[in-house]
Coordinates of C-alpha atoms and ligand atoms in Angstrom, one line a residue:
X1 CA -0.4 -0.2 -0.3
X2 CA 2.5 2.1 1.2
X3 CA 4.3 2.5 -2.6
X4 CA 0.7 2.6 -4.6
X5 CA 0.2 5.9 -1.9
X6 CA 4.4 7.4 -3.2
X7 CA 2.9 7.4 -6.7
X8 CA -0.3 9.5 -5.6
X9 CA 1.5 11.0 -4.0
X10 CA 3.8 11.7 -6.3
X11 CA 0.8 12.1 -9.9
X12 CA -0.7 14.0 -7.1
X13 CA 2.2 16.5 -6.4
X14 CA 2.8 16.9 -10.3
X15 CA 0.0 20.2 -11.1
X16 CA 1.6 21.8 -8.0
X17 CA 5.1 21.1 -9.3
X18 CA 3.6 22.7 -12.8
X19 CA 1.5 24.8 -12.0
X20 CA 1.9 25.7 -8.2
X21 CA 5.1 27.7 -9.3
X22 CA 4.0 29.4 -12.3
X23 CA 4.0 32.5 -10.6
X24 CA 7.3 32.4 -9.5
X25 CA 10.6 31.5 -12.1
X26 CA 10.5 27.2 -12.3
X27 CA 13.6 26.6 -9.8
X28 CA 16.3 23.9 -11.5
X29 CA 14.7 21.4 -8.3
X30 CA 11.2 21.8 -9.2
X31 CA 12.2 20.6 -12.7
X32 CA 14.7 17.5 -11.5
X33 CA 11.7 16.4 -9.6
X34 CA 9.6 16.8 -11.5
X35 CA 11.2 15.1 -14.2
X36 CA 11.5 11.9 -11.6
X37 CA 8.2 11.7 -11.2
X38 CA 8.0 10.8 -15.0
X39 CA 11.0 8.4 -15.4
X40 CA 9.5 6.8 -12.3
X41 CA 5.8 6.9 -14.2
X42 CA 8.1 5.3 -17.7
X43 CA 9.6 2.6 -16.1
X44 CA 6.0 1.8 -14.1
X45 CA 4.4 2.2 -17.6
X46 CA 7.3 -0.2 -19.2
X47 CA 7.4 -3.7 -16.4
X48 CA 6.2 -6.0 -19.0
X49 CA 9.8 -5.4 -20.7
X50 CA 11.1 -5.6 -17.8
X51 CA 9.4 -9.0 -16.2
X52 CA 10.5 -10.7 -19.9
X53 CA 13.9 -9.0 -19.7
X54 CA 14.4 -11.1 -16.0
X55 CA 12.6 -13.5 -18.2
X56 CA 14.9 -14.4 -20.5
X57 CA 18.1 -14.5 -19.0
X58 CA 16.8 -16.1 -16.5
X59 CA 15.6 -19.5 -19.6
X60 CA 19.4 -19.5 -20.3
X61 CA 21.2 -20.0 -17.9
X62 CA 24.3 -19.3 -18.9
X63 CA 27.5 -19.8 -16.7
X64 CA 30.2 -17.2 -17.1
X65 CA 31.9 -16.9 -20.5
X66 CA 29.4 -18.9 -22.7
X67 CA 26.9 -16.1 -22.1
X68 CA 25.9 -16.2 -26.1
X69 CA 22.1 -16.0 -25.9
X70 CA 22.3 -13.3 -23.6
X71 CA 24.9 -11.4 -25.6
X72 CA 22.7 -12.5 -28.3
X73 CA 19.6 -11.2 -26.9
X74 CA 20.9 -7.7 -24.6
X75 CA 23.0 -6.3 -27.3
X76 CA 20.2 -6.9 -30.7
X77 CA 17.5 -5.7 -27.3
X78 CA 19.2 -2.3 -27.4
X79 CA 20.8 -2.1 -31.3
X80 CA 17.0 -1.7 -31.8
X81 CA 16.8 0.8 -29.2
X82 CA 19.1 3.8 -30.8
X83 CA 22.8 1.9 -28.7
X84 CA 26.4 1.6 -30.2
X85 CA 27.1 -1.0 -29.7
X86 CA 31.2 -2.7 -28.8
X87 CA 31.1 -6.0 -28.9
X88 CA 33.7 -8.6 -27.6
X89 CA 36.0 -6.2 -25.1
X90 CA 38.7 -7.2 -23.5
X91 CA 39.2 -10.2 -25.9
X92 CA 35.6 -12.4 -24.1
X93 CA 33.5 -13.0 -26.6
X94 CA 30.2 -12.3 -24.9
X95 CA 31.4 -9.0 -23.1
X96 CA 29.9 -5.6 -24.8
X97 CA 29.6 -2.1 -24.1
X98 CA 26.5 -0.4 -25.1
X99 CA 26.7 3.6 -25.6
X100 CA 24.3 6.4 -26.3
X101 CA 24.5 9.8 -26.3
X102 CA 26.7 12.0 -26.3
X103 CA 29.0 14.5 -24.6
X104 CA 30.0 14.7 -20.6
X105 CA 28.7 13.1 -17.8
X106 CA 29.1 9.9 -19.6
X107 CA 27.8 7.1 -16.7
X108 CA 27.6 3.4 -16.9
X109 CA 25.5 0.9 -15.0
X110 CA 26.0 -2.6 -15.0
X111 CA 25.0 -5.6 -13.4
X112 CA 26.3 -9.3 -13.7
X113 CA 25.2 -11.8 -16.3
X114 CA 26.5 -14.9 -15.8
X115 CA 24.5 -17.8 -13.2
X116 CA 26.0 -20.6 -11.1
X117 CA 26.8 -24.5 -12.2
X118 CA 23.3 -27.1 -11.0
X119 CA 21.5 -25.2 -9.6
X120 CA 18.6 -25.2 -12.1
X121 CA 15.2 -24.6 -11.0
X122 CA 11.9 -23.7 -11.3
X123 CA 10.6 -20.7 -10.3
X124 CA 7.9 -20.2 -7.6
X125 CA 8.5 -23.6 -6.6
X126 CA 9.3 -24.1 -2.5
X127 CA 11.1 -27.3 -3.1
X128 CA 14.5 -29.0 -5.4
X129 CA 12.4 -28.7 -8.3
X130 CA 14.9 -28.6 -11.4
X131 CA 14.4 -27.9 -14.9
X132 CA 16.5 -30.2 -16.1
X133 CA 19.0 -32.2 -13.4
X134 CA 22.7 -31.2 -13.0
X135 CA 22.5 -28.4 -15.2
X136 CA 23.4 -24.2 -14.3
X137 CA 20.8 -22.0 -13.1
X138 CA 20.1 -18.9 -11.9
X139 CA 21.0 -19.6 -8.0
X140 CA 22.4 -16.1 -7.3
X141 CA 19.9 -14.4 -9.7
X142 CA 21.9 -12.1 -12.3
X143 CA 19.2 -12.5 -14.3
X144 CA 17.8 -9.6 -13.0
X145 CA 19.9 -6.0 -12.5
X146 CA 20.3 -5.7 -17.1
X147 CA 16.1 -6.3 -16.8
X148 CA 16.6 -3.5 -13.7
X149 CA 19.4 -1.3 -15.9
X150 CA 17.7 -1.2 -19.5
X151 CA 14.6 -0.1 -18.2
X152 CA 15.9 2.6 -16.4
X153 CA 17.8 4.1 -18.5
X154 CA 15.6 4.2 -21.6
X155 CA 13.3 5.9 -19.4
X156 CA 15.8 8.5 -18.8
X157 CA 17.3 7.8 -22.5
X158 CA 13.8 9.1 -23.5
X159 CA 13.6 12.6 -20.8
X160 CA 16.9 13.1 -22.2
X161 CA 15.9 13.7 -25.9
X162 CA 12.7 15.0 -25.4
X163 CA 15.0 18.0 -22.8
X164 CA 18.0 17.9 -24.8
X165 CA 19.7 17.1 -21.5
X166 CA 23.9 16.9 -23.0
X167 CA 25.0 13.5 -21.7
X168 CA 25.9 9.8 -22.6
X169 CA 25.1 6.1 -20.9
X170 CA 26.5 3.4 -20.9
X171 CA 25.5 -0.1 -20.1
X172 CA 28.3 -3.2 -19.8
X173 CA 27.2 -6.5 -17.8
X174 CA 29.5 -7.7 -15.4
X175 CA 30.4 -11.2 -17.5
X176 CA 31.7 -14.4 -15.5
X177 CA 31.4 -12.5 -11.7
X178 CA 31.2 -16.3 -10.5
X179 CA 34.4 -16.7 -11.6
X180 CA 35.8 -12.6 -10.8
X181 CA 36.9 -13.2 -14.1
X182 CA 36.1 -9.4 -16.3
X183 CA 36.2 -6.5 -14.6
X184 CA 39.6 -5.6 -13.2
X185 CA 40.1 -6.9 -17.7
X186 CA 38.1 -3.9 -18.2
X187 CA 39.7 -1.3 -16.1
X188 CA 43.3 -2.8 -17.0
X189 CA 42.5 -2.0 -20.7
X190 CA 40.6 1.4 -20.3
X191 CA 37.0 1.2 -21.2
X192 CA 36.1 2.8 -18.3
X193 CA 39.1 5.1 -18.4
X194 CA 36.6 8.4 -20.0
X195 CA 33.7 7.5 -17.5
X196 CA 32.9 9.3 -14.5
X197 CA 30.8 7.6 -12.3
X198 CA 29.0 4.0 -12.3
X199 CA 26.0 2.4 -11.0
X200 CA 26.3 -1.0 -10.4
X201 CA 22.9 -3.3 -9.6
X202 CA 22.9 -6.5 -7.7
X203 CA 20.3 -8.0 -6.9
X204 CA 20.0 -9.1 -2.7
X205 CA 15.9 -9.1 -0.3
X206 CA 16.0 -5.3 0.7
X207 CA 16.5 -2.6 -0.9
X208 CA 20.2 -0.6 -0.9
X209 CA 23.1 1.3 -0.9
X210 CA 25.7 1.3 1.0
X211 CA 28.9 3.3 0.8
X212 CA 32.9 3.3 1.8
X213 CA 34.9 -0.4 2.5
X214 CA 31.9 -2.6 2.2
X215 CA 33.3 -5.8 4.0
X216 CA 33.9 -8.0 1.2
X217 CA 37.2 -9.6 0.7
X218 CA 39.1 -8.9 -2.4
X219 CA 40.6 -11.8 -4.0
X220 CA 43.0 -14.2 -6.3
X221 CA 41.8 -17.3 -8.1
X222 CA 44.5 -19.2 -9.9
X223 CA 45.3 -22.5 -10.9
X224 CA 47.8 -25.1 -9.5
X225 CA 49.0 -26.9 -12.3
X226 CA 51.1 -30.5 -12.0
X227 CA 52.5 -32.2 -13.8
X228 CA 54.3 -35.4 -13.2
X229 CA 55.6 -39.0 -15.1
X230 CA 52.5 -41.7 -16.0
X231 CA 52.9 -45.6 -15.3
X232 CA 51.2 -48.4 -15.0
X233 CA 49.9 -47.5 -11.4
X234 CA 50.5 -51.6 -10.4
X235 CA 52.4 -52.5 -13.0
X236 CA 55.1 -50.3 -12.1
X237 CA 54.1 -48.0 -9.4
X238 CA 58.0 -46.5 -8.6
X239 CA 58.6 -46.0 -12.4
X240 CA 55.3 -42.8 -11.7
X241 CA 55.4 -39.4 -10.5
X242 CA 51.6 -38.6 -9.2
X243 CA 50.5 -35.3 -10.7
X244 CA 47.4 -36.0 -8.5
X245 CA 49.7 -36.5 -5.4
X246 CA 51.1 -33.1 -6.1
X247 CA 47.5 -31.6 -6.0
X248 CA 46.4 -33.8 -3.2
X249 CA 49.9 -32.5 -1.0
X250 CA 49.0 -29.1 -1.2
X251 CA 46.6 -29.4 -0.2
X252 CA 46.8 -31.1 3.0
X253 CA 49.9 -27.8 3.8
X254 CA 47.2 -25.5 3.1
X255 CA 44.7 -26.8 5.3
X256 CA 47.0 -27.4 8.3
X257 CA 48.4 -24.1 7.4
X258 CA 44.8 -22.6 7.1
X259 CA 44.9 -22.7 11.0
X260 CA 48.4 -20.1 11.1
X261 CA 45.7 -17.5 8.8
X262 CA 44.8 -14.5 9.4
X263 CA 40.7 -15.0 10.6
X264 CA 39.7 -12.8 7.9
X265 CA 41.2 -14.8 4.9
X266 CA 38.6 -16.9 3.6
X267 CA 39.9 -19.7 1.2
X268 CA 38.7 -22.1 -1.2
X269 CA 39.5 -24.9 -3.5
X270 CA 37.9 -27.9 -6.2
X271 CA 40.6 -30.4 -7.1
X272 CA 39.6 -29.7 -11.6
X273 CA 41.8 -32.4 -12.6
X274 CA 42.3 -35.3 -10.9
X275 CA 43.6 -37.2 -13.5
X276 CA 41.2 -39.8 -16.0
X277 CA 41.9 -43.5 -14.4
X278 CA 43.1 -45.2 -11.9
X279 CA 45.1 -47.8 -13.6
X280 CA 47.3 -44.9 -14.5
X281 CA 49.5 -43.2 -12.2
X282 CA 48.1 -39.4 -13.3
X283 CA 51.0 -37.1 -15.3
X284 CA 48.3 -34.0 -14.9
X285 CA 46.3 -32.9 -12.6
X286 CA 44.9 -29.2 -11.4
X287 CA 43.8 -27.4 -8.2
X288 CA 42.5 -24.4 -8.3
X289 CA 42.1 -22.2 -5.3
X290 CA 40.1 -19.4 -4.4
X291 CA 42.2 -16.9 -2.4
X292 CA 40.5 -14.6 0.1
X293 CA 41.5 -11.1 1.9
X294 CA 39.9 -7.9 3.2
X295 CA 43.7 -6.2 1.7
X296 CA 45.5 -5.8 -1.4
X297 CA 48.8 -6.6 0.2
X298 CA 46.9 -9.7 3.2
X299 CA 45.9 -10.7 -0.9
X300 CA 49.3 -10.5 -2.6
X301 CA 50.7 -12.8 1.1
X302 CA 47.9 -15.4 1.0
X303 CA 48.7 -15.5 -2.5
X304 CA 52.4 -16.6 -1.8
X305 CA 51.3 -18.5 1.0
X306 CA 49.8 -20.6 -1.6
X307 CA 52.9 -21.2 -4.4
X308 CA 54.8 -21.6 -1.1
X309 CA 52.5 -25.6 -1.0
X310 CA 52.8 -26.1 -4.2
X311 CA 56.0 -26.0 -4.0
X312 CA 56.2 -27.9 -1.0
X313 CA 54.4 -30.4 -2.7
X314 CA 56.0 -30.9 -6.0
X315 CA 59.2 -31.0 -3.8
X316 CA 57.4 -34.0 -2.5
X317 CA 56.7 -35.8 -4.9
X318 CA 59.1 -35.0 -8.1
X319 CA 56.4 -33.2 -10.3
X320 CA 56.7 -29.5 -11.2
X321 CA 53.9 -27.1 -11.8
X322 CA 53.0 -23.8 -12.9
X323 CA 49.9 -21.5 -11.9
X324 CA 47.6 -19.1 -13.9
X325 CA 45.2 -16.6 -12.4
X326 CA 42.1 -16.8 -13.5
X327 CA 40.2 -13.6 -12.1
X328 CA 40.7 -11.7 -9.0
X329 CA 38.8 -8.7 -7.6
X330 CA 39.9 -5.8 -4.9
X331 CA 37.8 -5.7 -1.8
X332 CA 34.8 -2.6 -2.2
X333 CA 35.1 0.6 -2.0
X334 CA 31.9 2.7 -2.5
X335 CA 31.4 6.3 -3.3
X336 CA 29.3 8.2 -0.7
X337 CA 28.2 10.7 -2.5
X338 CA 26.6 9.2 -5.1
X339 CA 25.4 6.4 -2.4
X340 CA 23.4 9.3 -0.7
X341 CA 22.0 10.9 -3.9
X342 CA 20.8 6.9 -4.4
X343 CA 19.8 6.4 -0.6
X344 CA 17.0 9.9 -1.3
X345 CA 15.4 8.3 -4.1
X346 CA 15.8 5.2 -2.7
X347 CA 13.4 5.9 0.9
X348 CA 11.0 8.0 -2.6
X349 CA 10.2 5.3 -3.5
X350 CA 10.3 2.7 -0.8
X351 CA 9.7 -1.1 -1.2
X352 CA 7.6 -3.2 -3.0
X353 CA 4.1 -4.4 -1.6
X354 CA 4.5 -7.7 -1.3
X355 CA 1.1 -10.5 -2.4
X356 CA -0.2 -13.0 0.5
X357 CA 1.7 -15.5 -2.6
X358 CA 4.7 -13.9 -2.6
X359 CA 5.1 -13.8 1.3
X360 CA 3.6 -17.1 1.1
X361 CA 6.7 -18.7 -1.1
X362 CA 9.6 -16.6 0.5
X363 CA 8.1 -18.2 4.1
X364 CA 7.6 -21.3 2.8
X365 CA 11.5 -21.8 1.2
X366 CA 12.9 -20.2 4.3
X367 CA 11.7 -23.0 6.2
X368 CA 12.8 -25.2 3.6
X369 CA 16.2 -24.4 3.5
X370 CA 16.6 -23.3 7.0
X371 CA 16.5 -20.2 7.3
X372 CA 18.5 -18.8 10.6
X373 CA 14.6 -17.0 11.1
X374 CA 11.0 -17.0 8.7
X375 CA 10.6 -13.1 8.5
X376 CA 8.8 -13.2 4.8
X377 CA 10.3 -10.6 2.4
X378 CA 12.0 -7.0 3.7
X379 CA 8.4 -4.9 4.4
X380 CA 11.2 -2.4 6.7
X381 CA 13.7 -0.4 4.0
X382 CA 17.2 -1.2 5.6
X383 CA 19.2 2.4 6.8
X384 CA 22.3 3.0 4.6
X385 CA 25.1 1.3 4.8
X386 CA 27.7 2.7 6.7
X387 CA 31.6 1.8 6.6
X388 CA 32.6 -1.0 8.1
X389 CA 35.6 0.8 9.3
X390 CA 33.0 2.8 12.3
X391 CA 31.3 -0.9 13.3
X392 CA 32.6 -2.0 16.6
X393 CA 36.6 -3.8 15.5
X394 CA 36.1 -7.3 16.9
X395 CA 38.9 -8.3 20.3
X396 CA 41.2 -11.5 19.6
X397 CA 43.0 -11.9 22.4
X398 CA 44.1 -7.7 22.9
X399 CA 44.1 -7.3 19.4
X400 CA 41.4 -5.2 18.3
X401 CA 40.7 -6.4 14.3
X402 CA 39.1 -6.2 11.1
X403 CA 36.1 -7.2 9.8
X404 CA 35.5 -10.9 9.5
X405 CA 35.5 -10.7 5.4
X406 CA 32.7 -12.0 3.3
X407 CA 32.3 -12.6 -0.8
X408 CA 34.3 -10.7 -3.2
X409 CA 33.2 -9.0 -6.7
X410 CA 35.3 -7.5 -10.0
X411 CA 33.2 -4.0 -9.0
X412 CA 35.1 -3.0 -6.9
X413 CA 38.3 -2.9 -9.9
X414 CA 35.7 -0.2 -10.8
X415 CA 35.1 1.3 -7.7
X416 CA 38.6 1.6 -7.2
X417 CA 39.4 3.3 -10.1
X418 CA 35.7 5.4 -10.6
X419 CA 33.5 6.8 -8.3
X420 CA 31.6 3.6 -8.1
X421 CA 28.0 2.9 -6.4
X422 CA 26.0 -0.5 -6.0
X423 CA 22.2 -0.4 -5.9
X424 CA 20.9 -3.5 -4.0
X425 CA 16.9 -4.7 -4.5
X426 CA 14.7 -6.7 -3.3
X427 CA 14.3 -9.9 -5.6
X428 CA 15.9 -12.4 -3.5
X429 CA 14.5 -14.3 -1.0
X430 CA 15.9 -13.2 2.5
X431 CA 18.1 -16.1 4.4
X432 CA 18.6 -18.7 1.8
X433 CA 22.2 -20.8 1.2
X434 CA 23.3 -18.3 -1.2
X435 CA 25.1 -20.0 -4.5
X436 CA 22.3 -22.3 -4.7
X437 CA 19.2 -23.6 -6.0
X438 CA 16.8 -21.7 -3.9
X439 CA 17.9 -18.5 -4.3
X440 CA 16.4 -19.1 -7.9
X441 CA 13.0 -19.4 -6.2
X442 CA 11.9 -16.2 -6.9
X443 CA 14.1 -14.9 -10.0
X444 CA 11.4 -15.1 -12.6
X445 CA 8.6 -14.9 -10.1
X446 CA 6.7 -11.6 -8.9
X447 CA 9.2 -11.3 -6.2
X448 CA 12.1 -10.8 -8.6
X449 CA 9.7 -8.1 -11.0
X450 CA 8.7 -6.4 -8.9
X451 CA 12.2 -6.2 -7.1
X452 CA 13.6 -4.6 -9.9
X453 CA 10.4 -1.9 -11.2
X454 CA 11.1 -0.9 -8.1
X455 CA 14.9 -0.7 -8.4
X456 CA 15.0 0.6 -11.7
X457 CA 12.6 3.2 -10.1
X458 CA 15.5 4.5 -7.4
X459 CA 18.3 3.8 -10.3
X460 CA 16.5 6.4 -13.0
X461 CA 16.3 9.6 -10.7
X462 CA 20.0 8.5 -9.2
X463 CA 20.7 8.7 -13.3
X464 CA 18.9 12.5 -13.1
X465 CA 21.0 13.6 -10.0
X466 CA 23.4 12.5 -11.4
X467 CA 23.2 14.4 -15.0
X468 CA 21.4 17.5 -13.8
X469 CA 22.8 18.0 -10.7
X470 CA 27.1 18.4 -11.4
X471 CA 27.6 19.9 -7.7
X472 CA 27.3 15.5 -7.4
X473 CA 30.2 14.6 -9.1
X474 CA 31.9 17.5 -8.4
X475 CA 31.5 16.3 -4.5
X476 CA 31.7 12.1 -6.0
X477 CA 35.4 12.5 -7.5
X478 CA 37.0 14.4 -4.5
X479 CA 35.6 11.9 -1.8
X480 CA 36.8 10.2 -4.1
X481 CA 40.8 11.3 -4.9
X482 CA 40.5 12.8 -1.5
X483 CA 39.1 10.3 1.3
X484 CA 39.0 6.9 -0.7
X485 CA 42.4 7.4 -2.8
X486 CA 44.3 9.1 0.2
X487 CA 46.5 6.3 1.4
X488 CA 44.6 3.7 -1.0
X489 CA 46.6 3.4 -3.8
X490 CA 44.7 0.8 -6.4
X491 CA 47.2 -1.3 -8.1
X492 CA 45.8 -4.6 -10.1
X493 CA 45.9 -7.8 -9.6
X494 CA 46.3 -9.0 -13.1
X495 CA 49.7 -7.7 -14.8
X496 CA 49.5 -6.9 -18.2
X497 CA 50.5 -10.0 -19.5
X498 CA 47.0 -12.1 -18.4
X499 CA 44.6 -13.0 -20.4
X500 CA 40.7 -13.6 -19.2
X501 CA 40.4 -16.7 -18.7
X502 CA 37.3 -17.0 -21.6
X503 CA 37.8 -21.1 -22.1
X504 CA 36.1 -21.9 -18.6
X505 CA 32.9 -23.4 -18.3
X506 CA 32.6 -24.5 -22.0
X507 CA 32.7 -28.1 -21.2
X508 CA 29.8 -27.6 -19.2
X509 CA 27.6 -25.5 -21.6
X510 CA 28.8 -27.9 -24.5
X511 CA 26.5 -30.7 -22.5
X512 CA 24.1 -28.0 -20.9
X513 CA 23.2 -26.0 -23.5
X514 CA 20.9 -28.7 -25.6
X515 CA 19.2 -29.6 -22.7
X516 CA 18.1 -25.8 -21.7
X517 CA 17.3 -24.9 -25.3
X518 CA 13.7 -26.5 -25.5
X519 CA 13.2 -24.1 -22.0
X520 CA 13.8 -20.3 -23.2
X521 CA 11.2 -17.8 -22.6
X522 CA 9.0 -17.4 -25.8
X523 CA 7.5 -13.7 -24.6
X524 CA 5.3 -13.8 -27.6
X525 CA 3.2 -16.8 -27.1
X526 CA 3.8 -16.9 -22.9
X527 CA 2.9 -14.0 -20.6
X528 CA 5.5 -15.3 -17.8
X529 CA 8.3 -17.7 -18.3
X530 CA 5.8 -18.5 -15.1
X531 CA 3.0 -19.2 -17.6
X532 CA 5.1 -21.2 -20.4
X533 CA 6.2 -24.0 -17.5
X534 CA 2.7 -23.9 -16.6
X535 CA 4.1 -23.4 -13.0
X536 CA 0.7 -22.4 -10.3
X537 CA 2.2 -19.9 -8.4
X538 CA 3.3 -20.0 -5.5
X539 CA 3.3 -24.3 -5.7
X540 CA 4.0 -25.5 -1.9
X541 CA 3.7 -29.0 -1.0
X542 CA 1.5 -30.1 1.7
X543 CA 3.1 -30.3 4.3
X544 CA 4.9 -27.1 4.0
X545 CA 1.8 -24.8 3.0
X546 CA 0.5 -26.8 6.8
X547 CA 4.0 -26.0 8.5
X548 CA 3.9 -22.1 7.0
X549 CA 1.0 -22.2 9.1
X550 CA 1.6 -22.8 12.0
X551 CA 4.9 -20.4 11.7
X552 CA 2.4 -17.8 10.9
X553 CA 0.6 -18.6 14.2
X554 CA 3.0 -18.7 16.6
X555 CA 4.5 -15.7 14.8
X556 CA 1.0 -14.4 15.5
X557 CA 1.1 -16.0 18.7
X558 CA 4.1 -14.0 20.1
X559 CA 2.7 -10.5 19.6
X560 CA -0.9 -10.7 21.1
X561 CA 1.0 -11.8 24.2
X562 CA 3.4 -9.3 24.0
X563 CA 1.4 -7.2 23.3
X564 CA -1.2 -8.5 26.8
X565 CA 2.1 -8.0 28.6
Ligands
ZN1 ZN1 26.6 -12.0 -7.9

């Protein structure tokens, strides 16, 4: 209800702004507010397009570096809308930059597009039910951000044309974000050198924005390739030098060392090549690590420790090794003045009005996944995120510890190169594990669709702020120069030699693409992807319905007992 009220209020305000000010000359801010109200109305009017883009990318379900269908679909759409497309940037076939407009400011608007291995899931179903068993799926929600950006940018573009507002809009995708594999290359190769500000969007559980150090870890993703000597594993094992032994010893070394690493590190690995068959001593084997830490020097140090483990393992097994850096990211730091402008707009937009069905799906999914809280979807806006350095410091053995770290996003490399913010929007269900099939449940349902539209409204308004209030960009650059990069200078974690690892995920997509193709969304035939799949929204088992009912009754009883006390 609240948001209908906001919209109504905006519409009621229009005539006041148009006529109420007629006696005096219209102030520049009144003009901006009027244009914002128009942009919000344009986004609302274009919500079917947002839903279609979202559902289409969901159905493609493409892993990092293999986003071929998403690439074709999005670049064709933007070409039709009058954008100039630069394809295959940084030597990445599925990467592109779309620009429209002329002159300054140049505002970049980006979002990721890749999905998660083995996360295929029917949307709107509150239990595991893959569209294609074992296939990739949008178990993070990267199918939604481009939909948000495109409808926001198109709304602003229309106003720029009519009002002759100078400036250039640049849309771009985060390719292979799950591999943190591209954005440092975009920066290294100069694609952002003239950009004045960047708004990035990422799926979340609330409409929000943060500034400063986001508390994330940065990382180096590296694969260690060991080479030994093949031999008959039973007939002449003494003639073999096992590359797999080296991989296992490196991992054992790392897991012992882990006890003596700082608590902020996160490191994990998969054995990406463990040999071919047991009776052949593996002459080749490989292990792929993510080394995550809170600062650039700590990331470098952690990686060097990893290299030492590999050296030790090679020495013990008489094997040789090389390593390849497959991805990298700095810890994210976002811009205060632009975040402040965005947050003002977020407050005007508010949160979507969720239906009973939306809440039922959310609660059932939270119960199914044993979420810490069974609270449904967000109904209260988050406050603006502050830098974690102002949060209480964790004390450990008398030592003040920095925040405990967590995931990474290579948007960081852009955020350290120019003023950047990340807008989170409420298209996912709170309390789910992340990188998991369950995080795909909401991603082609009314929950995702509403979250995108609300995010797009806040983004469109902020784009107008950036285009029409030069003081925001000035303050943004002052923050970037005088505060953010005063003591810390960006140094890439990749060198001029590294190339994007565009071969990753090729094998998996070759296997699954033909199986996913019959399920690609056809908007000319079906209003929504849910309709195409024949899914009743929401789909729950009987025991799930019962459990949600009990949970809601329990919560209601708690409220009434606390009132009676
Ligand atoms: Zn992501």
